[in-house]
CSV table of C-alpha atoms in Angstrom, one decimal:
chain,number,residue,atom,x,y,z
A,961,MET,CA,-18.8,-63.9,39.9
A,962,THR,CA,-15.2,-64.2,38.8
A,963,GLU,CA,-12.5,-61.8,39.7
A,964,ALA,CA,-10.8,-59.8,36.9
A,965,THR,CA,-7.3,-61.0,36.3
A,966,GLU,CA,-6.0,-57.5,35.9
A,967,GLY,CA,-6.5,-54.4,38.1
A,968,PHE,CA,-7.0,-51.0,36.6
A,969,ASP,CA,-6.2,-47.5,37.7
A,970,LEU,CA,-9.6,-46.2,36.4
A,971,VAL,CA,-12.8,-48.2,35.8
A,972,VAL,CA,-15.5,-46.1,34.1
A,973,LEU,CA,-19.2,-47.2,34.2
A,974,GLY,CA,-20.7,-45.6,31.1
A,975,GLY,CA,-19.3,-45.0,27.6
A,976,GLY,CA,-20.9,-41.7,26.7
A,977,SER,CA,-19.3,-38.3,26.3
A,978,ALA,CA,-18.1,-38.0,29.9
A,979,GLY,CA,-17.0,-41.6,30.2
A,980,TYR,CA,-15.0,-42.0,27.0
A,981,ALA,CA,-13.4,-38.6,27.5
A,982,ALA,CA,-12.1,-39.8,30.9
A,983,VAL,CA,-10.6,-43.1,29.5
A,984,LEU,CA,-9.1,-41.4,26.4
A,985,ARG,CA,-7.4,-38.8,28.5
A,986,GLY,CA,-6.5,-41.3,31.3
A,987,ALA,CA,-4.9,-43.7,28.8
A,988,GLN,CA,-3.0,-40.7,27.3
A,989,LEU,CA,-1.6,-40.0,30.8
A,990,GLY,CA,-0.5,-43.6,31.4
A,991,LEU,CA,-3.4,-44.8,33.4
A,992,ARG,CA,-4.6,-48.4,33.0
A,993,THR,CA,-8.3,-47.8,32.0
A,994,ALA,CA,-11.4,-49.9,31.5
A,995,MET,CA,-14.8,-48.8,30.3
A,996,VAL,CA,-18.2,-50.6,30.6
A,997,GLU,CA,-21.1,-49.6,28.4
A,998,LYS,CA,-24.4,-51.4,28.1
A,999,TYR,CA,-25.7,-49.6,24.9
A,1000,LYS,CA,-23.3,-48.2,22.3
A,1001,LEU,CA,-20.0,-46.5,22.6
A,1002,GLY,CA,-20.6,-42.8,22.4
A,1003,GLY,CA,-23.8,-42.9,24.5
A,1004,THR,CA,-26.7,-40.6,24.2
A,1005,CYS,CA,-24.9,-37.7,22.5
A,1006,LEU,CA,-23.7,-39.7,19.6
A,1007,HIS,CA,-26.6,-42.1,19.1
A,1008,ASN,CA,-29.8,-40.4,20.7
A,1009,GLY,CA,-28.9,-36.7,21.1
A,1010,CYS,CA,-26.5,-34.2,19.8
A,1011,ILE,CA,-25.4,-35.7,16.5
A,1012,PRO,CA,-28.6,-37.3,15.1
A,1013,THR,CA,-30.7,-34.3,16.2
A,1014,LYS,CA,-28.3,-31.9,14.4
A,1015,ALA,CA,-28.4,-34.1,11.3
A,1016,LEU,CA,-32.2,-33.8,11.2
A,1017,LEU,CA,-31.9,-30.0,11.7
A,1018,HIS,CA,-29.5,-29.8,8.8
A,1019,ALA,CA,-31.8,-31.8,6.5
A,1020,GLY,CA,-34.5,-29.3,7.5
A,1021,GLU,CA,-32.2,-26.4,6.6
A,1022,VAL,CA,-31.6,-27.9,3.2
A,1023,ALA,CA,-35.4,-28.2,2.7
A,1024,ASP,CA,-35.9,-24.5,3.7
A,1025,ARG,CA,-33.1,-23.4,1.4
A,1026,SER,CA,-34.7,-25.3,-1.5
A,1027,ARG,CA,-38.0,-23.6,-0.8
A,1028,ASP,CA,-36.4,-20.2,-0.7
A,1029,ALA,CA,-33.9,-20.7,-3.5
A,1030,GLN,CA,-35.6,-18.1,-5.7
A,1031,LEU,CA,-34.6,-15.4,-3.1
A,1032,PHE,CA,-31.0,-16.1,-4.2
A,1033,GLY,CA,-31.7,-16.2,-7.9
A,1034,VAL,CA,-31.5,-20.0,-8.0
A,1035,ARG,CA,-34.2,-22.0,-9.7
A,1036,ALA,CA,-35.1,-25.0,-7.6
A,1037,THR,CA,-38.2,-27.0,-6.6
A,1038,PHE,CA,-39.0,-28.5,-3.3
A,1039,GLU,CA,-40.6,-31.8,-3.8
A,1040,GLY,CA,-40.9,-33.1,-0.3
A,1041,ILE,CA,-39.1,-35.0,2.4
A,1042,ASP,CA,-38.0,-38.6,1.9
A,1043,MET,CA,-37.9,-39.6,5.6
A,1044,PRO,CA,-36.3,-43.0,5.1
A,1045,ALA,CA,-33.5,-41.3,3.1
A,1046,VAL,CA,-33.1,-38.7,5.9
A,1047,GLN,CA,-32.8,-41.5,8.4
A,1048,ARG,CA,-30.1,-43.2,6.3
A,1049,TYR,CA,-28.1,-39.9,6.1
A,1050,LYS,CA,-28.4,-39.4,9.8
A,1051,ASP,CA,-27.4,-43.0,10.6
A,1052,LYS,CA,-24.5,-42.9,8.2
A,1053,THR,CA,-23.2,-39.8,10.0
A,1054,VAL,CA,-23.6,-41.5,13.4
A,1055,ASP,CA,-22.0,-44.7,12.3
A,1056,SER,CA,-19.0,-43.0,10.9
A,1057,LEU,CA,-18.3,-41.1,14.1
A,1058,CYS,CA,-18.9,-44.2,16.2
A,1059,LYS,CA,-16.3,-46.2,14.1
A,1060,GLY,CA,-13.8,-43.3,14.6
A,1061,LEU,CA,-14.4,-43.3,18.3
A,1062,THR,CA,-14.1,-47.1,18.5
A,1063,GLY,CA,-10.7,-46.9,16.7
A,1064,LEU,CA,-9.5,-44.3,19.2
A,1065,VAL,CA,-10.4,-46.5,22.1
A,1066,LYS,CA,-8.7,-49.5,20.6
A,1067,ALA,CA,-5.6,-47.5,19.6
A,1068,ARG,CA,-5.1,-46.3,23.2
A,1069,ASP,CA,-5.2,-49.8,24.6
A,1070,ILE,CA,-8.4,-49.2,26.6
A,1071,THR,CA,-10.2,-52.2,27.8
A,1072,TYR,CA,-13.8,-51.8,26.5
A,1073,ILE,CA,-16.5,-54.2,27.8
A,1074,GLU,CA,-20.0,-54.3,26.4
A,1075,GLY,CA,-22.6,-55.2,29.0
A,1076,GLU,CA,-24.8,-54.0,31.7
A,1077,GLY,CA,-22.5,-53.0,34.6
A,1078,ARG,CA,-23.3,-52.4,38.2
A,1079,LEU,CA,-21.2,-50.9,41.0
A,1080,SER,CA,-20.4,-53.8,43.3
A,1081,SER,CA,-18.1,-52.0,45.8
A,1082,PRO,CA,-16.2,-48.7,46.1
A,1083,THR,CA,-13.5,-50.1,43.9
A,1084,SER,CA,-15.3,-52.6,41.5
A,1085,VAL,CA,-17.9,-52.9,38.8
A,1086,ASP,CA,-19.6,-56.2,37.9
A,1087,VAL,CA,-20.4,-56.9,34.3
A,1088,ASN,CA,-21.1,-60.1,32.3
A,1089,GLY,CA,-20.4,-62.3,35.4
A,1090,GLN,CA,-17.0,-60.7,35.9
A,1091,ARG,CA,-15.8,-58.3,38.6
A,1092,ILE,CA,-13.6,-55.5,37.3
A,1093,GLN,CA,-11.4,-54.1,40.0
A,1094,GLY,CA,-10.0,-50.5,39.9
A,1095,ARG,CA,-8.1,-48.1,42.0
A,1096,HIS,CA,-10.8,-45.6,41.2
A,1097,VAL,CA,-14.3,-45.9,39.8
A,1098,LEU,CA,-15.9,-43.2,37.7
A,1099,LEU,CA,-19.7,-43.2,37.4
A,1100,ALA,CA,-20.9,-41.9,34.0
A,1101,THR,CA,-24.2,-43.6,33.4
A,1102,GLY,CA,-25.9,-40.6,31.8
A,1103,SER,CA,-29.6,-39.8,31.5
A,1104,VAL,CA,-32.9,-40.7,29.8
A,1105,PRO,CA,-35.9,-38.7,28.7
A,1106,LYS,CA,-38.2,-37.7,31.5
A,1107,SER,CA,-42.0,-37.5,31.6
A,1108,LEU,CA,-44.5,-35.9,33.9
A,1109,PRO,CA,-46.7,-37.6,36.6
A,1110,GLY,CA,-49.6,-39.3,34.9
A,1111,LEU,CA,-48.2,-39.0,31.4
A,1112,GLN,CA,-47.2,-42.3,29.9
A,1113,ILE,CA,-44.7,-42.2,27.0
A,1114,ASP,CA,-45.8,-45.2,24.9
A,1115,GLY,CA,-43.7,-44.8,21.8
A,1116,ASP,CA,-46.8,-44.7,19.6
A,1117,ARG,CA,-48.6,-41.3,19.7
A,1118,ILE,CA,-47.0,-40.1,22.9
A,1119,ILE,CA,-43.3,-40.2,22.2
A,1120,SER,CA,-39.9,-39.1,23.6
A,1121,SER,CA,-37.0,-37.6,21.7
A,1122,ASP,CA,-35.6,-41.2,21.4
A,1123,HIS,CA,-38.7,-42.2,19.4
A,1124,ALA,CA,-38.8,-38.9,17.5
A,1125,LEU,CA,-35.3,-39.5,16.1
A,1126,VAL,CA,-36.3,-42.8,14.4
A,1127,LEU,CA,-39.7,-41.8,13.0
A,1128,ASP,CA,-40.1,-43.1,9.5
A,1129,ARG,CA,-42.5,-40.4,8.6
A,1130,VAL,CA,-43.1,-36.7,9.0
A,1131,PRO,CA,-46.0,-36.1,11.4
A,1132,LYS,CA,-48.7,-34.0,9.8
A,1133,SER,CA,-49.1,-32.2,13.2
A,1134,ALA,CA,-47.3,-32.3,16.5
A,1135,ILE,CA,-47.6,-31.0,20.0
A,1136,ILE,CA,-44.3,-30.6,21.8
A,1137,LEU,CA,-44.5,-30.5,25.5
A,1138,GLY,CA,-41.5,-28.4,26.7
A,1139,GLY,CA,-39.9,-25.3,25.2
A,1140,GLY,CA,-36.4,-25.9,26.2
A,1141,VAL,CA,-33.5,-27.0,24.0
A,1142,ILE,CA,-34.9,-30.4,22.9
A,1143,GLY,CA,-38.4,-29.0,22.3
A,1144,VAL,CA,-37.5,-26.1,20.2
A,1145,GLU,CA,-34.9,-28.1,18.1
A,1146,PHE,CA,-37.5,-30.7,17.2
A,1147,ALA,CA,-40.1,-27.9,16.6
A,1148,SER,CA,-37.7,-26.3,14.2
A,1149,ALA,CA,-36.8,-29.5,12.3
A,1150,TRP,CA,-40.4,-30.7,12.0
A,1151,LYS,CA,-41.6,-27.3,10.8
A,1152,SER,CA,-38.9,-27.4,8.1
A,1153,PHE,CA,-40.1,-30.9,7.2
A,1154,GLY,CA,-43.6,-29.6,6.8
A,1155,SER,CA,-45.3,-30.4,10.1
A,1156,ASP,CA,-47.9,-28.2,11.8
A,1157,VAL,CA,-46.1,-27.6,15.2
A,1158,THR,CA,-47.3,-26.3,18.6
A,1159,VAL,CA,-45.0,-25.9,21.5
A,1160,ILE,CA,-46.4,-26.0,25.1
A,1161,GLU,CA,-44.1,-24.4,27.7
A,1162,GLY,CA,-45.2,-23.8,31.3
A,1163,LEU,CA,-42.8,-21.0,32.0
A,1164,LYS,CA,-43.2,-17.6,30.4
A,1165,HIS,CA,-40.7,-17.9,27.6
A,1166,LEU,CA,-39.2,-20.4,25.2
A,1167,VAL,CA,-35.6,-21.5,26.0
A,1168,PRO,CA,-36.2,-20.1,29.6
A,1169,ALA,CA,-32.6,-20.7,30.7
A,1170,GLU,CA,-31.4,-18.1,28.1
A,1171,ASP,CA,-31.3,-14.3,28.4
A,1172,GLU,CA,-34.9,-13.0,28.1
A,1173,ASP,CA,-34.0,-10.9,25.1
A,1174,SER,CA,-32.8,-14.1,23.3
A,1175,SER,CA,-36.0,-15.9,24.2
A,1176,LYS,CA,-38.1,-13.0,22.8
A,1177,LEU,CA,-36.1,-13.0,19.5
A,1178,LEU,CA,-36.6,-16.7,19.1
A,1179,GLU,CA,-40.3,-16.4,19.8
A,1180,ASP,CA,-40.6,-13.6,17.1
A,1181,ALA,CA,-38.7,-15.8,14.6
A,1182,PHE,CA,-40.9,-18.8,15.4
A,1183,ARG,CA,-44.0,-16.7,14.8
A,1184,LYS,CA,-42.7,-15.7,11.4
A,1185,ARG,CA,-42.0,-19.3,10.6
A,1186,GLY,CA,-45.5,-20.4,11.6
A,1187,ILE,CA,-44.5,-22.4,14.7
A,1188,LYS,CA,-47.2,-21.9,17.3
A,1189,PHE,CA,-46.5,-21.9,21.0
A,1190,ASN,CA,-48.4,-21.5,24.3
A,1191,LEU,CA,-46.5,-20.0,27.2
A,1192,GLY,CA,-47.1,-19.6,30.9
A,1193,THR,CA,-49.6,-22.4,31.5
A,1194,PHE,CA,-48.8,-25.9,32.7
A,1195,PHE,CA,-49.8,-29.3,31.3
A,1196,GLU,CA,-52.7,-31.1,32.9
A,1197,LYS,CA,-53.5,-34.2,30.9
A,1198,ALA,CA,-53.1,-36.0,27.5
A,1199,GLU,CA,-55.5,-38.5,26.0
A,1200,TYR,CA,-55.9,-40.4,22.7
A,1201,THR,CA,-58.4,-39.2,20.2
A,1202,GLN,CA,-59.7,-41.3,17.2
A,1203,ASP,CA,-56.6,-40.5,15.1
A,1204,GLY,CA,-54.2,-38.5,17.4
A,1205,VAL,CA,-53.7,-37.0,20.8
A,1206,LYS,CA,-55.5,-34.3,22.8
A,1207,VAL,CA,-53.6,-32.2,25.3
A,1208,THR,CA,-55.4,-30.2,28.0
A,1209,LEU,CA,-53.7,-27.4,30.0
A,1210,ALA,CA,-54.3,-26.2,33.5
A,1211,ASP,CA,-56.4,-23.3,32.2
A,1212,GLY,CA,-58.7,-25.5,30.1
A,1213,LYS,CA,-57.1,-24.9,26.7
A,1214,VAL,CA,-57.1,-27.9,24.5
A,1215,PHE,CA,-54.7,-28.8,21.6
A,1216,GLU,CA,-54.9,-31.7,19.2
A,1217,ALA,CA,-52.3,-33.3,16.9
A,1218,GLU,CA,-51.1,-36.5,15.4
A,1219,VAL,CA,-48.3,-37.0,18.0
A,1220,LEU,CA,-47.2,-35.6,21.3
A,1221,LEU,CA,-43.5,-35.2,21.9
A,1222,VAL,CA,-42.6,-35.1,25.6
A,1223,ALA,CA,-39.5,-32.9,25.9
A,1224,VAL,CA,-39.5,-31.9,29.5
A,1225,GLY,CA,-35.9,-32.7,30.1
A,1226,ARG,CA,-33.7,-35.7,31.0
A,1227,GLY,CA,-33.3,-37.5,34.3
A,1228,PRO,CA,-30.2,-39.4,35.6
A,1229,VAL,CA,-29.7,-43.1,35.1
A,1230,SER,CA,-28.8,-44.3,38.6
A,1231,GLN,CA,-31.5,-46.6,40.0
A,1232,GLY,CA,-30.5,-50.2,40.7
A,1233,LEU,CA,-26.9,-49.7,39.8
A,1234,GLY,CA,-25.5,-50.2,43.4
A,1235,TYR,CA,-24.7,-46.6,44.0
A,1236,GLU,CA,-26.6,-46.2,47.3
A,1237,GLU,CA,-25.4,-49.6,48.5
A,1238,ALA,CA,-21.8,-48.4,48.1
A,1239,GLY,CA,-22.6,-45.4,50.2
A,1240,VAL,CA,-22.7,-42.8,47.4
A,1241,ALA,CA,-24.6,-39.6,48.4
A,1242,MET,CA,-27.5,-38.8,46.0
A,1243,ASP,CA,-30.3,-36.4,45.6
A,1244,ARG,CA,-33.4,-37.0,43.4
A,1245,GLY,CA,-31.5,-39.6,41.5
A,1246,TYR,CA,-28.4,-37.4,40.9
A,1247,VAL,CA,-25.0,-38.3,42.3
A,1248,LEU,CA,-23.7,-35.5,44.4
A,1249,VAL,CA,-20.1,-34.3,43.8
A,1250,ASP,CA,-17.7,-31.5,44.7
A,1251,GLU,CA,-16.0,-29.1,42.3
A,1252,TYR,CA,-13.5,-31.8,41.4
A,1253,MET,CA,-16.2,-34.3,40.6
A,1254,ARG,CA,-15.5,-36.3,43.8
A,1255,THR,CA,-18.3,-38.1,45.6
A,1256,ASN,CA,-18.4,-38.6,49.3
A,1257,VAL,CA,-16.7,-42.0,48.7
A,1258,PRO,CA,-13.0,-41.4,48.2
A,1259,THR,CA,-12.5,-44.0,45.5
A,1260,ILE,CA,-15.6,-42.9,43.4
A,1261,SER,CA,-16.2,-39.9,41.2
A,1262,ALA,CA,-19.1,-39.1,39.0
A,1263,VAL,CA,-19.6,-37.0,35.8
A,1264,GLY,CA,-21.9,-36.0,33.0
A,1265,ASP,CA,-25.7,-36.1,33.1
A,1266,LEU,CA,-25.5,-38.2,36.2
A,1267,VAL,CA,-24.5,-35.2,38.3
A,1268,PRO,CA,-26.5,-31.9,38.7
A,1269,THR,CA,-24.5,-29.8,36.3
A,1270,LEU,CA,-25.3,-28.6,32.8
A,1271,GLN,CA,-26.5,-31.5,30.6
A,1272,LEU,CA,-24.2,-30.8,27.7
A,1273,ALA,CA,-21.8,-33.2,25.9
A,1274,HIS,CA,-18.9,-30.8,26.1
A,1275,VAL,CA,-19.5,-30.3,29.8
A,1276,GLY,CA,-19.2,-34.1,30.1
A,1277,PHE,CA,-16.0,-34.0,28.1
A,1278,ALA,CA,-14.5,-31.4,30.5
A,1279,GLU,CA,-15.7,-33.3,33.6
A,1280,GLY,CA,-14.3,-36.6,32.4
A,1281,ILE,CA,-10.9,-35.0,31.5
A,1282,LEU,CA,-10.8,-33.3,34.9
A,1283,VAL,CA,-11.1,-36.6,36.7
A,1284,ALA,CA,-8.5,-38.4,34.6
A,1285,GLU,CA,-6.0,-35.6,35.1
A,1286,ARG,CA,-6.7,-35.4,38.8
A,1287,LEU,CA,-6.1,-39.2,39.1
A,1288,ALA,CA,-2.9,-38.9,37.1
A,1289,GLY,CA,-1.6,-36.3,39.6
A,1290,LEU,CA,-1.9,-33.2,37.4
A,1291,ARG,CA,-3.0,-29.9,38.8
A,1292,THR,CA,-6.7,-29.4,38.0
A,1293,VAL,CA,-9.0,-26.4,38.1
A,1294,PRO,CA,-12.7,-26.6,38.8
A,1295,ILE,CA,-15.0,-25.9,35.8
A,1296,ASP,CA,-16.7,-22.5,35.6
A,1297,TYR,CA,-20.0,-23.6,34.3
A,1298,ASP,CA,-21.0,-20.0,33.5
A,1299,GLY,CA,-18.0,-20.1,31.1
A,1300,VAL,CA,-19.3,-23.1,29.1
A,1301,PRO,CA,-20.7,-22.2,25.7
A,1302,ARG,CA,-24.4,-23.1,25.2
A,1303,VAL,CA,-26.1,-23.5,21.8
A,1304,THR,CA,-29.6,-24.3,20.8
A,1305,TYR,CA,-29.4,-25.5,17.1
A,1306,CYS,CA,-32.9,-24.4,16.0
A,1307,HIS,CA,-33.5,-21.9,13.2
A,1308,PRO,CA,-32.4,-19.3,14.1
A,1309,GLU,CA,-29.7,-20.6,16.5
A,1310,VAL,CA,-29.5,-19.3,20.0
A,1311,ALA,CA,-25.9,-19.2,21.5
A,1312,SER,CA,-24.6,-17.8,24.7
A,1313,VAL,CA,-21.8,-17.9,27.3
A,1314,GLY,CA,-21.6,-16.2,30.6
A,1315,LEU,CA,-24.3,-14.5,32.7
A,1316,THR,CA,-27.7,-13.3,31.5
A,1317,GLU,CA,-28.4,-9.6,32.1
A,1318,ALA,CA,-30.8,-10.6,34.9
A,1319,LYS,CA,-28.2,-12.8,36.7
A,1320,ALA,CA,-25.5,-10.1,36.3
A,1321,LYS,CA,-27.7,-7.5,37.9
A,1322,GLU,CA,-28.4,-9.9,40.7
A,1323,ILE,CA,-24.7,-10.5,41.3
A,1324,TYR,CA,-23.3,-7.0,40.7
A,1325,GLY,CA,-26.3,-4.7,41.2
A,1326,ALA,CA,-28.6,-3.2,38.6
A,1327,ASP,CA,-26.7,0.1,38.5
A,1328,LYS,CA,-23.4,-1.7,37.8
A,1329,VAL,CA,-24.4,-3.6,34.7
A,1330,VAL,CA,-24.3,-2.3,31.1
A,1331,ALA,CA,-26.0,-4.1,28.2
A,1332,LEU,CA,-25.5,-3.4,24.5
A,1333,LYS,CA,-27.4,-4.9,21.6
A,1334,TYR,CA,-26.1,-5.2,18.0
A,1335,ASN,CA,-28.6,-6.0,15.3
A,1336,LEU,CA,-27.4,-8.4,12.6
A,1337,ALA,CA,-29.1,-6.2,10.0
A,1338,GLY,CA,-25.8,-4.2,10.1
A,1339,ASN,CA,-23.7,-7.2,9.3
A,1340,GLY,CA,-22.9,-7.8,5.6
A,1341,LYS,CA,-22.5,-11.6,5.7
A,1342,SER,CA,-25.8,-12.0,7.6
A,1343,LYS,CA,-27.4,-9.9,4.9
A,1344,ILE,CA,-26.0,-12.2,2.3
A,1345,LEU,CA,-27.4,-15.2,4.2
A,1346,LYS,CA,-30.7,-13.5,4.8
A,1347,THR,CA,-30.6,-14.2,8.5
A,1348,ALA,CA,-31.9,-11.8,11.2
A,1349,GLY,CA,-31.0,-11.6,14.8
A,1350,GLU,CA,-28.9,-9.9,17.4
A,1351,ILE,CA,-25.8,-10.0,19.6
A,1352,LYS,CA,-26.1,-8.8,23.1
A,1353,LEU,CA,-23.2,-8.0,25.4
A,1354,VAL,CA,-23.5,-7.8,29.2
A,1355,GLN,CA,-20.7,-5.9,30.9
A,1356,VAL,CA,-19.9,-4.9,34.4
A,1357,GLU,CA,-19.5,-1.1,34.3
A,1358,ASP,CA,-16.0,-0.2,33.3
A,1359,GLY,CA,-15.0,-3.8,33.6
A,1360,ALA,CA,-15.1,-7.1,31.8
A,1361,VAL,CA,-17.8,-8.6,29.5
A,1362,VAL,CA,-19.6,-11.2,31.6
A,1363,GLY,CA,-22.2,-12.4,29.1
A,1364,VAL,CA,-22.5,-12.8,25.4
A,1365,HIS,CA,-25.9,-13.7,23.9
A,1366,MET,CA,-26.5,-14.3,20.2
A,1367,VAL,CA,-29.5,-15.2,18.1
A,1368,GLY,CA,-29.2,-15.8,14.3
A,1369,ASP,CA,-28.2,-18.5,11.8
A,1370,ARG,CA,-24.7,-19.9,12.4
A,1371,MET,CA,-24.4,-18.2,15.8
A,1372,GLY,CA,-23.2,-21.5,17.2
A,1373,GLU,CA,-20.1,-21.0,15.1
A,1374,GLN,CA,-19.4,-17.7,16.8
A,1375,VAL,CA,-19.7,-18.9,20.4
A,1376,GLY,CA,-16.1,-20.1,20.5
A,1377,GLU,CA,-14.7,-16.6,20.4
A,1378,ALA,CA,-17.4,-15.5,22.9
A,1379,GLN,CA,-16.1,-18.2,25.2
A,1380,LEU,CA,-12.6,-16.8,25.1
A,1381,ILE,CA,-13.9,-13.3,25.7
A,1382,TYR,CA,-15.8,-14.4,28.8
A,1383,ASN,CA,-13.2,-16.8,30.2
A,1384,TRP,CA,-10.3,-14.4,29.7
A,1385,GLU,CA,-12.3,-11.6,31.4
A,1386,ALA,CA,-11.7,-9.4,28.3
A,1387,LEU,CA,-12.5,-5.7,28.4
A,1388,PRO,CA,-14.5,-4.3,25.5
A,1389,ALA,CA,-11.6,-2.1,24.4
A,1390,GLU,CA,-9.3,-5.2,24.3
A,1391,VAL,CA,-11.6,-7.0,21.9
A,1392,ALA,CA,-12.2,-3.9,19.9
A,1393,GLN,CA,-8.5,-3.8,18.9
A,1394,LEU,CA,-8.9,-7.1,17.0
A,1395,PHE,CA,-10.6,-6.5,13.7
A,1396,HIS,CA,-12.5,-9.4,12.2
A,1397,ALA,CA,-12.5,-10.7,8.6
A,1398,TYR,CA,-14.8,-8.9,6.3
A,1399,PRO,CA,-17.4,-10.0,5.4
A,1400,ALA,CA,-18.0,-12.5,8.1
A,1401,GLN,CA,-20.6,-13.0,10.8
A,1402,SER,CA,-17.8,-12.9,13.4
A,1403,GLU,CA,-17.5,-9.3,12.5
A,1404,ALA,CA,-20.8,-8.7,14.3
A,1405,LEU,CA,-19.2,-9.8,17.5
A,1406,GLY,CA,-16.3,-7.4,16.9
A,1407,GLU,CA,-18.6,-4.5,16.0
A,1408,ALA,CA,-20.6,-5.0,19.2
A,1409,HIS,CA,-17.4,-4.7,21.2
A,1410,LEU,CA,-16.4,-1.6,19.2
A,1411,ALA,CA,-19.7,-0.1,20.1
A,1412,LEU,CA,-19.4,-1.0,23.8
A,1413,ALA,CA,-15.9,0.5,23.8
A,1414,GLY,CA,-17.3,3.7,22.5
A,1415,LYS,CA,-16.0,3.6,19.0
A,1416,PRO,CA,-18.6,1.9,16.8
A,1417,LEU,CA,-17.9,1.6,13.1
A,1418,TYR,CA,-21.3,0.6,11.6
A,1419,THR,CA,-23.7,1.7,14.4
A,1420,HIS,CA,-24.9,5.1,15.4
A,1421,ASP,CA,-23.5,6.7,18.5
C-alpha cells in the first residue's frame, strides 16, 4: 500500500447523491476533496434508481396518452412498446446527466478515483493499492435491493429493481412483492406497457408510509387501471413453474406470473468495508449518526442510504451538504425529515410533506387536529388533463399546517410549494392570501387553504 502524496480535508467513500453533493459543496467552500466510487459517478439514483425509473414511467405515460388520444379529439393509434428503443431513451437520459455531473466534478478540481475503496483507518481510505489520507472521512456507500429469507433473487425469473430496469422485453405478467414506492412505480410502468400486474403487500395498504387516505385513493386508481393487488398477508415462498414463477402467501393463496419482482426495500452497503474495524457504531448494517451526521468516531461522518434516515436522493443531497458545511466551519441546522418532500411517481402520483393525520393526532391529540380534503374535480387544469385525485391538509387547530398529502397526475410538481408551507409553519390564512395562476393545478393547493381558512371560492361551505 502506497501513501497518497497529498492529504485532503474531506475524503468521501461513495459517489452517489450524498457523496457527490458533499464534495461539490465542499470544493465550493475551499475544502480539498477526494471521492472514491467503485461503480459509476452518480450512484444508484442516477444509474439504477430515480432517473431510469422515471424515464420508464414517462414512456408508460406516453403509451397511455396514445391509447386515450381520442378522449382529447386526437386521432392516434397505439401500436405497442419497442422495449429496446425505450431502453435507448432511458440510457441516453442517464448518460447525458452523468456527463454533466462528471464535468462539474472536474471543473471544481475534485480528485475522483474509480475503484473499490475500503476504510483503512479513521482518517484514510484504501483504493487501487493507494492510501488516501483525509482530515475527515465521509461514508456514503449507499444501498442495494433487499430480499427475504429463503427468497433467492437470480436475475432470471426472480428479479430485483436493478434487473427490471434493463429488461429487453415487457413481461406478459408480473408479480411484484412489495407495495412501497419501488413496487408501485414498477407496477404502474409495466401496466402502461401492457403487463398483467399483481402487487403483494404484507401490510394493509399500498404505499403504507403515506397518509391512509392517499393510500386508499391510489388503491382505487389502481383498481380502475386493472392493476391487481393483495394486501394484509405476508409472503411464504416462491418456486419456478414450467414457464414462470408461483408465489404462495401465508394464508395459502397462490399467484402465478412470468416474473417476480422483489421490491421489499433496500439495505445498506457496509459489510467488509472496514467500518467496524475502525470502531464505527452500527446497527443491522446501518451506520449510526447524530443529527449532524457524525458517527461515534470524531473524524468520520456518514450520509445517504447508509444511515437509517429516509432513503431519498434529495435527503442524501441535504445530508452531504450539511457535512461539507459543518467541516468548512459554517453554522449548520439539523434536517427536519418530516419537512422533506416525498413523491411516488406512479400514475397517479402520490406526493406529501409533513405529518400524516394519524401521526399528527398522536403528537398533538385527536381533538387538536383538523383535516380538510379538496377534490381535484373542482380544479380546471386537472379537468383538462383528465386526472382525478385529492389534496388533503392536516392542521393543528388554530395553528399551522403540519401535513400536505396529494394524489393525482403531476402532484410531484406541486410538492415544492407544499414544502414551503410546512417548513415555514404557514397558517392557512397566510397561504390563502396568495392567489395562484388560473388555470393551474397549483390552484388546487391554494383553494384547499382558502377552504381551511374559512373562505372557499370553489367549494361549498
